[in-house]
């Protein structure tokens, strides 16, 4: 097996702002695994917040090159385990490698990955479309530009949150979700929850910073809306602590280290009675196609990453107006576009 790394700069359709910062382009490292005629792809969307810089992700993958290239790929989860000693501190790198291994595995077997797991793509819930923080007029324009999505996720964490949700509510009858990206206090979360519920908001994602454990316990008890963990649930080790503090968790492949640990998190979260969401970073169809493989196991889906880009890196699973279009192709269905 040959390991090849591709650097991408993916332009966003609009500047994308959340509670902690703004992006106009997304830098990404795409992993290719080549085995004879077959090629599998996985993506690491680079992120300063998660300390997944190009330098760190590339160096981590280079450290695993010898193990990867000598590996007979029969089971992607075995490759994940074999590279864990080298990549445990580098979940974005580990995820890109694991997703590439799954894509390649399915392609070698001639079957889509979700089907090899016994899942039916038709049962995947529709995805939300995310509206980043901006002026009220721009947020309304962003929703009007994408009027056919079945659910919208609104980034909040500013003094205008309620005004924004009220204004967006006037624009659509679709359910809304809000994501504060750690931008609220416990008082704000509890205070806003019942009004948001009355405005047709389904849940609040990550209201508080992960370190505010006591505040989160209060929000869990007193909030009128379910609370979904994102920054508080990065990987497998975080799942148990979310029970009794959150109503559900948002799994992102690059936070947890790939499809292999994501499937274990799903099983554990279900056993604990947690609801499940799959999310993404701003990432291309390479990353989205991998995450889409677990979408049939989810209660909520937020896989609009590629829909936020002005130019994509690949074809694969397409999410259009919130609906999944799985290609009739093996693996995760990823094929890189010519550059
Ligand atoms: Mg989030």
PDB file of N, CA, C and O in Angstrom, residues 149-175:
ATOM      1  N   UNK A 149     -33.632  23.560   2.349  1.00  0.00           N
ATOM      2  CA  UNK A 149     -33.094  22.602   3.328  1.00  0.00           C
ATOM      3  C   UNK A 149     -34.171  22.307   4.367  1.00  0.00           C
ATOM      4  O   UNK A 149     -34.940  23.201   4.728  1.00  0.00           O
ATOM      5  N   UNK A 150     -34.258  21.074   4.860  1.00  0.00           N
ATOM      6  CA  UNK A 150     -35.355  20.702   5.769  1.00  0.00           C
ATOM      7  C   UNK A 150     -35.133  21.167   7.206  1.00  0.00           C
ATOM      8  O   UNK A 150     -36.060  21.133   8.018  1.00  0.00           O
ATOM      9  N   UNK A 151     -33.909  21.578   7.544  1.00  0.00           N
ATOM     10  CA  UNK A 151     -33.609  22.028   8.908  1.00  0.00           C
ATOM     11  C   UNK A 151     -32.361  22.918   8.840  1.00  0.00           C
ATOM     12  O   UNK A 151     -31.477  22.681   8.005  1.00  0.00           O
ATOM     13  N   UNK A 152     -32.334  23.936   9.693  1.00  0.00           N
ATOM     14  CA  UNK A 152     -31.204  24.871   9.693  1.00  0.00           C
ATOM     15  C   UNK A 152     -30.548  24.880  11.064  1.00  0.00           C
ATOM     16  O   UNK A 152     -31.244  24.835  12.089  1.00  0.00           O
ATOM     17  N   UNK A 153     -29.224  24.941  11.052  1.00  0.00           N
ATOM     18  CA  UNK A 153     -28.474  25.098  12.307  1.00  0.00           C
ATOM     19  C   UNK A 153     -27.913  26.504  12.339  1.00  0.00           C
ATOM     20  O   UNK A 153     -27.189  26.910  11.425  1.00  0.00           O
ATOM     21  N   UNK A 154     -28.261  27.237  13.392  1.00  0.00           N
ATOM     22  CA  UNK A 154     -27.881  28.645  13.490  1.00  0.00           C
ATOM     23  C   UNK A 154     -26.755  28.781  14.504  1.00  0.00           C
ATOM     24  O   UNK A 154     -26.885  28.334  15.648  1.00  0.00           O
ATOM     25  N   UNK A 155     -25.657  29.378  14.080  1.00  0.00           N
ATOM     26  CA  UNK A 155     -24.549  29.624  14.999  1.00  0.00           C
ATOM     27  C   UNK A 155     -24.901  30.826  15.851  1.00  0.00           C
ATOM     28  O   UNK A 155     -25.267  31.891  15.327  1.00  0.00           O
ATOM     29  N   UNK A 156     -24.816  30.664  17.174  1.00  0.00           N
ATOM     30  CA  UNK A 156     -25.153  31.743  18.104  1.00  0.00           C
ATOM     31  C   UNK A 156     -23.961  31.979  19.038  1.00  0.00           C
ATOM     32  O   UNK A 156     -22.923  31.342  18.899  1.00  0.00           O
ATOM     33  N   UNK A 157     -24.157  32.930  19.977  1.00  0.00           N
ATOM     34  CA  UNK A 157     -23.062  33.264  20.888  1.00  0.00           C
ATOM     35  C   UNK A 157     -22.740  34.748  20.803  1.00  0.00           C
ATOM     36  O   UNK A 157     -21.611  35.172  21.025  1.00  0.00           O
ATOM     37  N   UNK A 158     -23.755  35.549  20.449  1.00  0.00           N
ATOM     38  CA  UNK A 158     -23.601  37.007  20.393  1.00  0.00           C
ATOM     39  C   UNK A 158     -24.741  37.615  21.219  1.00  0.00           C
ATOM     40  O   UNK A 158     -25.700  36.924  21.564  1.00  0.00           O
ATOM     41  N   UNK A 159     -24.669  38.920  21.520  1.00  0.00           N
ATOM     42  CA  UNK A 159     -25.779  39.542  22.270  1.00  0.00           C
ATOM     43  C   UNK A 159     -27.101  39.553  21.480  1.00  0.00           C
ATOM     44  O   UNK A 159     -28.153  39.786  22.066  1.00  0.00           O
ATOM     45  N   UNK A 160     -27.055  39.299  20.168  1.00  0.00           N
ATOM     46  CA  UNK A 160     -28.270  39.360  19.338  1.00  0.00           C
ATOM     47  C   UNK A 160     -28.931  37.997  19.091  1.00  0.00           C
ATOM     48  O   UNK A 160     -29.770  37.876  18.194  1.00  0.00           O
ATOM     49  N   UNK A 161     -28.576  36.984  19.851  1.00  0.00           N
ATOM     50  CA  UNK A 161     -29.016  35.627  19.506  1.00  0.00           C
ATOM     51  C   UNK A 161     -30.534  35.486  19.328  1.00  0.00           C
ATOM     52  O   UNK A 161     -30.998  34.898  18.356  1.00  0.00           O
ATOM     53  N   UNK A 162     -31.277  36.036  20.280  1.00  0.00           N
ATOM     54  CA  UNK A 162     -32.724  35.859  20.218  1.00  0.00           C
ATOM     55  C   UNK A 162     -33.322  36.618  19.031  1.00  0.00           C
ATOM     56  O   UNK A 162     -34.209  36.107  18.334  1.00  0.00           O
ATOM     57  N   UNK A 163     -32.792  37.811  18.808  1.00  0.00           N
ATOM     58  CA  UNK A 163     -33.242  38.619  17.666  1.00  0.00           C
ATOM     59  C   UNK A 163     -32.982  37.858  16.348  1.00  0.00           C
ATOM     60  O   UNK A 163     -33.835  37.823  15.455  1.00  0.00           O
ATOM     61  N   UNK A 164     -31.840  37.225  16.258  1.00  0.00           N
ATOM     62  CA  UNK A 164     -31.469  36.465  15.054  1.00  0.00           C
ATOM     63  C   UNK A 164     -32.435  35.295  14.849  1.00  0.00           C
ATOM     64  O   UNK A 164     -32.975  35.099  13.754  1.00  0.00           O
ATOM     65  N   UNK A 165     -32.661  34.520  15.901  1.00  0.00           N
ATOM     66  CA  UNK A 165     -33.530  33.336  15.752  1.00  0.00           C
ATOM     67  C   UNK A 165     -34.959  33.780  15.421  1.00  0.00           C
ATOM     68  O   UNK A 165     -35.619  33.178  14.569  1.00  0.00           O
ATOM     69  N   UNK A 166     -35.425  34.853  16.061  1.00  0.00           N
ATOM     70  CA  UNK A 166     -36.779  35.351  15.745  1.00  0.00           C
ATOM     71  C   UNK A 166     -36.876  35.760  14.280  1.00  0.00           C
ATOM     72  O   UNK A 166     -37.854  35.452  13.594  1.00  0.00           O
ATOM     73  N   UNK A 167     -35.835  36.429  13.781  1.00  0.00           N
ATOM     74  CA  UNK A 167     -35.862  36.910  12.391  1.00  0.00           C
ATOM     75  C   UNK A 167     -35.807  35.735  11.416  1.00  0.00           C
ATOM     76  O   UNK A 167     -36.505  35.724  10.397  1.00  0.00           O
ATOM     77  N   UNK A 168     -34.988  34.709  11.738  1.00  0.00           N
ATOM     78  CA  UNK A 168     -34.902  33.551  10.839  1.00  0.00           C
ATOM     79  C   UNK A 168     -36.205  32.750  10.874  1.00  0.00           C
ATOM     80  O   UNK A 168     -36.621  32.180   9.857  1.00  0.00           O
ATOM     81  N   UNK A 169     -36.849  32.731  12.052  1.00  0.00           N
ATOM     82  CA  UNK A 169     -38.128  32.018  12.178  1.00  0.00           C
ATOM     83  C   UNK A 169     -39.180  32.580  11.220  1.00  0.00           C
ATOM     84  O   UNK A 169     -40.031  31.845  10.708  1.00  0.00           O
ATOM     85  N   UNK A 170     -39.095  33.895  10.964  1.00  0.00           N
ATOM     86  CA  UNK A 170     -40.043  34.530  10.036  1.00  0.00           C
ATOM     87  C   UNK A 170     -39.822  34.077   8.595  1.00  0.00           C
ATOM     88  O   UNK A 170     -40.690  34.237   7.754  1.00  0.00           O
ATOM     89  N   UNK A 171     -38.605  33.522   8.330  1.00  0.00           N
ATOM     90  CA  UNK A 171     -38.222  33.188   6.957  1.00  0.00           C
ATOM     91  C   UNK A 171     -38.562  31.749   6.575  1.00  0.00           C
ATOM     92  O   UNK A 171     -38.521  31.400   5.401  1.00  0.00           O
ATOM     93  N   UNK A 172     -38.768  30.896   7.581  1.00  0.00           N
ATOM     94  CA  UNK A 172     -38.933  29.470   7.272  1.00  0.00           C
ATOM     95  C   UNK A 172     -39.789  28.785   8.340  1.00  0.00           C
ATOM     96  O   UNK A 172     -39.798  29.211   9.491  1.00  0.00           O
ATOM     97  N   UNK A 173     -40.476  27.735   7.923  1.00  0.00           N
ATOM     98  CA  UNK A 173     -41.208  26.915   8.899  1.00  0.00           C
ATOM     99  C   UNK A 173     -40.376  25.696   9.305  1.00  0.00           C
ATOM    100  O   UNK A 173     -40.810  24.891  10.125  1.00  0.00           O
ATOM    101  N   UNK A 174     -39.187  25.540   8.719  1.00  0.00           N
ATOM    102  CA  UNK A 174     -38.340  24.373   9.010  1.00  0.00           C
ATOM    103  C   UNK A 174     -37.872  24.418  10.464  1.00  0.00           C
ATOM    104  O   UNK A 174     -37.712  25.490  11.044  1.00  0.00           O
ATOM    105  N   UNK A 175     -37.637  23.236  11.069  1.00  0.00           N
ATOM    106  CA  UNK A 175     -37.048  23.230  12.413  1.00  0.00           C
ATOM    107  C   UNK A 175     -35.686  23.941  12.412  1.00  0.00           C
ATOM    108  O   UNK A 175     -34.972  23.923  11.395  1.00  0.00           O
TER     109      UNK A 175
END
